[in-house]
Amino acid sequence: MEKIKQYLFLFKQKILSNPIWGKLGQKIIITTTLITALLVGILAWIIRPNPEINQAAVQLAQMANNIRLFYQTKPGYWGLSTDSVIKNNLYAANMFKEGKLYNAFDKPVIVGQDTEGNIVMPGSRNFMVTFPELSKKECTAMAAFKLNERETLSLLQMVILTEGQRFDFTWGGANPLPVTKTEAAKFCGDKNTVAWSFE
């Protein structure tokens, strides 16, 4: 038995000392390292956070805050519309392009009484900011994005419009706020409109 062990050890040493096997071992190690690095890079690219999502959410919160500050001494949001937001510079940074409002996804932004952007009527104490033409990924991310405490407290409702259907989300309602990404993905289709109603 001892002779067999000694023979196998010598055979192993002979193979490892052969320059062909040494080069092959190096090639295997280099190839394995490259494949591992490539897989890690691909995985990091797939799961990286999308900066547009965070920027669009910041734009939403900043514009809503600007509107509230502008109207805080008035009895309501009477006259508020996309045009008045532009006229009074109530939009967030980098939203105004070619005379219109766009979010970080380079999609239009609508402000008004409803998702259509109708002018807010006298006595109305809430307004709506609407992001139309969102993809499923954009819709899911924006519907589930957690606003900061101030914006959350002033949020009355969120609406998702997709494929001719309307889903309303309210605090303690049938579709309750806040919405998780998993829940949002169930409601978002291929082409969506997401709107937030603030007071």
Short mmCIF file of C-alpha atoms in Angstrom, two decimals:
data_model
loop_
_atom_site.label_atom_id
_atom_site.label_comp_id
_atom_site.label_asym_id
_atom_site.label_seq_id
_atom_site.Cartn_x
_atom_site.Cartn_y
_atom_site.Cartn_z
CA MET A 1 0.00 0.00 0.00
CA GLU A 2 2.84 2.36 0.91
CA LYS A 3 4.49 1.65 -2.45
CA ILE A 4 1.29 2.56 -4.30
CA LYS A 5 1.04 5.88 -2.42
CA GLN A 6 4.68 6.61 -3.14
CA TYR A 7 4.21 5.76 -6.83
CA LEU A 8 1.13 8.00 -7.13
CA PHE A 9 2.98 10.85 -5.39
CA LEU A 10 5.95 10.52 -7.77
CA PHE A 11 3.58 10.32 -10.77
CA LYS A 12 1.81 13.49 -9.62
CA GLN A 13 5.14 15.29 -9.16
CA LYS A 14 6.28 14.19 -12.62
CA ILE A 15 3.09 15.51 -14.26
CA LEU A 16 3.22 18.82 -12.40
CA SER A 17 6.89 19.30 -13.23
CA ASN A 18 6.15 18.86 -16.94
CA PRO A 19 6.13 22.39 -18.55
CA ILE A 20 3.09 21.55 -20.70
CA TRP A 21 0.91 20.84 -17.63
CA GLY A 22 2.23 23.94 -15.88
CA LYS A 23 1.19 26.17 -18.81
CA LEU A 24 -2.18 24.44 -19.08
CA GLY A 25 -2.79 25.06 -15.36
CA GLN A 26 -1.97 28.73 -15.79
CA LYS A 27 -4.36 28.99 -18.75
CA ILE A 28 -7.15 27.34 -16.76
CA ILE A 29 -6.62 29.75 -13.84
CA ILE A 30 -6.55 32.80 -16.15
CA THR A 31 -9.65 31.65 -18.05
CA THR A 32 -11.55 30.94 -14.82
CA THR A 33 -10.60 34.37 -13.44
CA LEU A 34 -11.73 36.15 -16.62
CA ILE A 35 -15.05 34.29 -16.73
CA THR A 36 -15.70 35.07 -13.04
CA ALA A 37 -14.88 38.77 -13.55
CA LEU A 38 -17.17 38.91 -16.59
CA LEU A 39 -20.07 37.29 -14.68
CA VAL A 40 -19.62 39.67 -11.73
CA GLY A 41 -19.58 42.65 -14.14
CA ILE A 42 -22.76 41.50 -15.90
CA LEU A 43 -24.54 40.91 -12.58
CA ALA A 44 -23.50 44.35 -11.27
CA TRP A 45 -24.79 45.97 -14.48
CA ILE A 46 -28.13 44.16 -14.24
CA ILE A 47 -28.84 45.02 -10.60
CA ARG A 48 -27.39 48.55 -10.57
CA PRO A 49 -29.81 51.25 -9.42
CA ASN A 50 -31.30 53.37 -12.19
CA PRO A 51 -30.38 57.02 -11.48
CA GLU A 52 -33.33 58.20 -13.61
CA ILE A 53 -35.79 56.67 -11.12
CA ASN A 54 -34.32 58.56 -8.18
CA GLN A 55 -34.08 61.78 -10.21
CA ALA A 56 -37.71 61.50 -11.40
CA ALA A 57 -38.90 60.94 -7.82
CA VAL A 58 -36.88 63.94 -6.60
CA GLN A 59 -38.40 66.05 -9.40
CA LEU A 60 -41.91 64.95 -8.39
CA ALA A 61 -41.33 65.77 -4.72
CA GLN A 62 -39.62 69.11 -5.44
CA MET A 63 -42.32 70.28 -7.84
CA ALA A 64 -45.11 69.28 -5.42
CA ASN A 65 -43.34 71.19 -2.65
CA ASN A 66 -42.82 74.26 -4.88
CA ILE A 67 -46.52 74.27 -5.76
CA ARG A 68 -47.60 73.99 -2.11
CA LEU A 69 -45.28 76.83 -1.09
CA PHE A 70 -46.55 79.05 -3.93
CA TYR A 71 -50.21 78.46 -2.99
CA GLN A 72 -49.83 78.39 0.81
CA THR A 73 -51.27 81.89 1.26
CA LYS A 74 -54.15 81.26 -1.16
CA PRO A 75 -57.47 79.58 -0.28
CA GLY A 76 -56.86 76.70 -2.71
CA TYR A 77 -55.08 75.68 -5.90
CA TRP A 78 -57.44 77.59 -8.18
CA GLY A 79 -55.91 78.15 -11.63
CA LEU A 80 -53.11 75.60 -11.23
CA SER A 81 -52.16 73.84 -14.47
CA THR A 82 -49.06 72.77 -16.36
CA ASP A 83 -48.94 76.23 -17.96
CA SER A 84 -49.09 78.03 -14.60
CA VAL A 85 -46.32 75.78 -13.24
CA ILE A 86 -44.15 76.82 -16.20
CA LYS A 87 -45.17 80.50 -15.95
CA ASN A 88 -44.36 80.67 -12.22
CA ASN A 89 -41.20 78.48 -12.40
CA LEU A 90 -42.61 75.92 -9.99
CA TYR A 91 -40.97 72.94 -11.68
CA ALA A 92 -37.82 71.18 -10.41
CA ALA A 93 -34.39 71.46 -11.99
CA ASN A 94 -33.92 70.06 -15.51
CA MET A 95 -37.65 69.59 -16.13
CA PHE A 96 -38.24 72.46 -18.56
CA LYS A 97 -37.29 71.72 -22.18
CA GLU A 98 -38.52 73.31 -25.40
CA GLY A 99 -41.41 75.04 -23.63
CA LYS A 100 -42.74 71.88 -21.96
CA LEU A 101 -42.23 69.87 -18.77
CA TYR A 102 -40.42 66.53 -18.91
CA ASN A 103 -39.35 64.16 -16.14
CA ALA A 104 -36.00 62.35 -15.86
CA PHE A 105 -37.31 59.59 -18.16
CA ASP A 106 -37.71 62.31 -20.84
CA LYS A 107 -41.49 61.76 -20.72
CA PRO A 108 -44.08 64.58 -20.41
CA VAL A 109 -45.32 65.87 -17.05
CA ILE A 110 -48.90 67.10 -16.56
CA VAL A 111 -50.13 69.19 -13.62
CA GLY A 112 -53.74 70.07 -12.86
CA GLN A 113 -57.02 68.92 -11.32
CA ASP A 114 -56.85 65.43 -12.83
CA THR A 115 -54.72 63.13 -15.01
CA GLU A 116 -55.79 65.08 -18.10
CA GLY A 117 -54.28 68.30 -16.70
CA ASN A 118 -57.54 70.28 -16.50
CA ILE A 119 -57.17 73.59 -14.65
CA VAL A 120 -57.83 73.35 -10.92
CA MET A 121 -61.22 74.85 -10.09
CA PRO A 122 -62.01 77.32 -7.28
CA GLY A 123 -62.12 75.78 -3.81
CA SER A 124 -60.02 72.75 -4.74
CA ARG A 125 -57.56 71.88 -2.03
CA ASN A 126 -55.63 69.26 -3.97
CA PHE A 127 -53.79 68.94 -7.27
CA MET A 128 -52.44 66.12 -9.39
CA VAL A 129 -49.00 65.56 -10.93
CA THR A 130 -49.12 63.03 -13.77
CA PHE A 131 -46.33 61.08 -15.51
CA PRO A 132 -47.80 59.56 -18.71
CA GLU A 133 -46.18 57.20 -21.23
CA LEU A 134 -44.20 55.19 -18.66
CA SER A 135 -42.86 51.73 -19.44
CA LYS A 136 -43.66 48.83 -17.10
CA LYS A 137 -40.27 49.20 -15.39
CA GLU A 138 -40.68 52.97 -14.96
CA CYS A 139 -44.26 52.58 -13.74
CA THR A 140 -43.30 49.91 -11.20
CA ALA A 141 -40.39 51.94 -9.86
CA MET A 142 -42.31 55.22 -9.59
CA ALA A 143 -45.45 53.66 -8.08
CA ALA A 144 -43.35 51.95 -5.40
CA PHE A 145 -40.91 54.81 -4.76
CA LYS A 146 -41.01 55.97 -1.15
CA LEU A 147 -41.43 59.73 -0.95
CA ASN A 148 -39.94 61.57 2.00
CA GLU A 149 -42.08 62.14 5.07
CA ARG A 150 -43.33 65.62 4.09
CA GLU A 151 -44.51 64.49 0.63
CA THR A 152 -45.97 61.27 2.05
CA LEU A 153 -48.07 63.23 4.56
CA SER A 154 -49.48 65.45 1.79
CA LEU A 155 -50.13 62.54 -0.61
CA LEU A 156 -53.86 61.79 -0.84
CA GLN A 157 -53.96 59.27 -3.64
CA MET A 158 -51.96 57.59 -6.39
CA VAL A 159 -53.48 56.42 -9.68
CA ILE A 160 -52.18 53.95 -12.25
CA LEU A 161 -53.82 53.99 -15.68
CA THR A 162 -52.95 51.12 -18.00
CA GLU A 163 -54.62 49.41 -20.95
CA GLY A 164 -57.96 51.15 -20.36
CA GLN A 165 -58.03 50.32 -16.65
CA ARG A 166 -57.74 52.64 -13.66
CA PHE A 167 -56.36 51.60 -10.28
CA ASP A 168 -56.71 54.01 -7.35
CA PHE A 169 -54.45 53.71 -4.30
CA THR A 170 -55.40 55.46 -1.06
CA TRP A 171 -54.43 55.23 2.59
CA GLY A 172 -56.34 52.31 4.07
CA GLY A 173 -58.34 51.73 0.85
CA ALA A 174 -58.94 48.57 -1.18
CA ASN A 175 -55.58 49.23 -2.86
CA PRO A 176 -53.67 50.72 0.08
CA LEU A 177 -50.70 53.08 0.08
CA PRO A 178 -47.77 52.66 0.23
CA VAL A 179 -47.28 50.22 -2.65
CA THR A 180 -44.44 47.70 -2.83
CA LYS A 181 -42.55 46.96 -6.05
CA THR A 182 -44.12 43.51 -6.22
CA GLU A 183 -47.64 44.96 -5.92
CA ALA A 184 -46.92 47.77 -8.39
CA ALA A 185 -45.67 45.27 -10.99
CA LYS A 186 -49.09 43.55 -10.88
CA PHE A 187 -50.88 46.77 -11.89
CA CYS A 188 -48.42 48.21 -14.43
CA GLY A 189 -48.76 47.20 -18.09
CA ASP A 190 -46.69 47.94 -21.18
CA LYS A 191 -47.73 51.62 -21.38
CA ASN A 192 -48.78 53.42 -18.21
CA THR A 193 -49.74 56.68 -16.60
CA VAL A 194 -48.93 57.22 -12.93
CA ALA A 195 -50.45 60.21 -11.12
CA TRP A 196 -50.16 61.50 -7.56
CA SER A 197 -52.78 63.68 -5.87
CA PHE A 198 -51.36 66.05 -3.23
CA GLU A 199 -53.09 68.42 -0.83
#
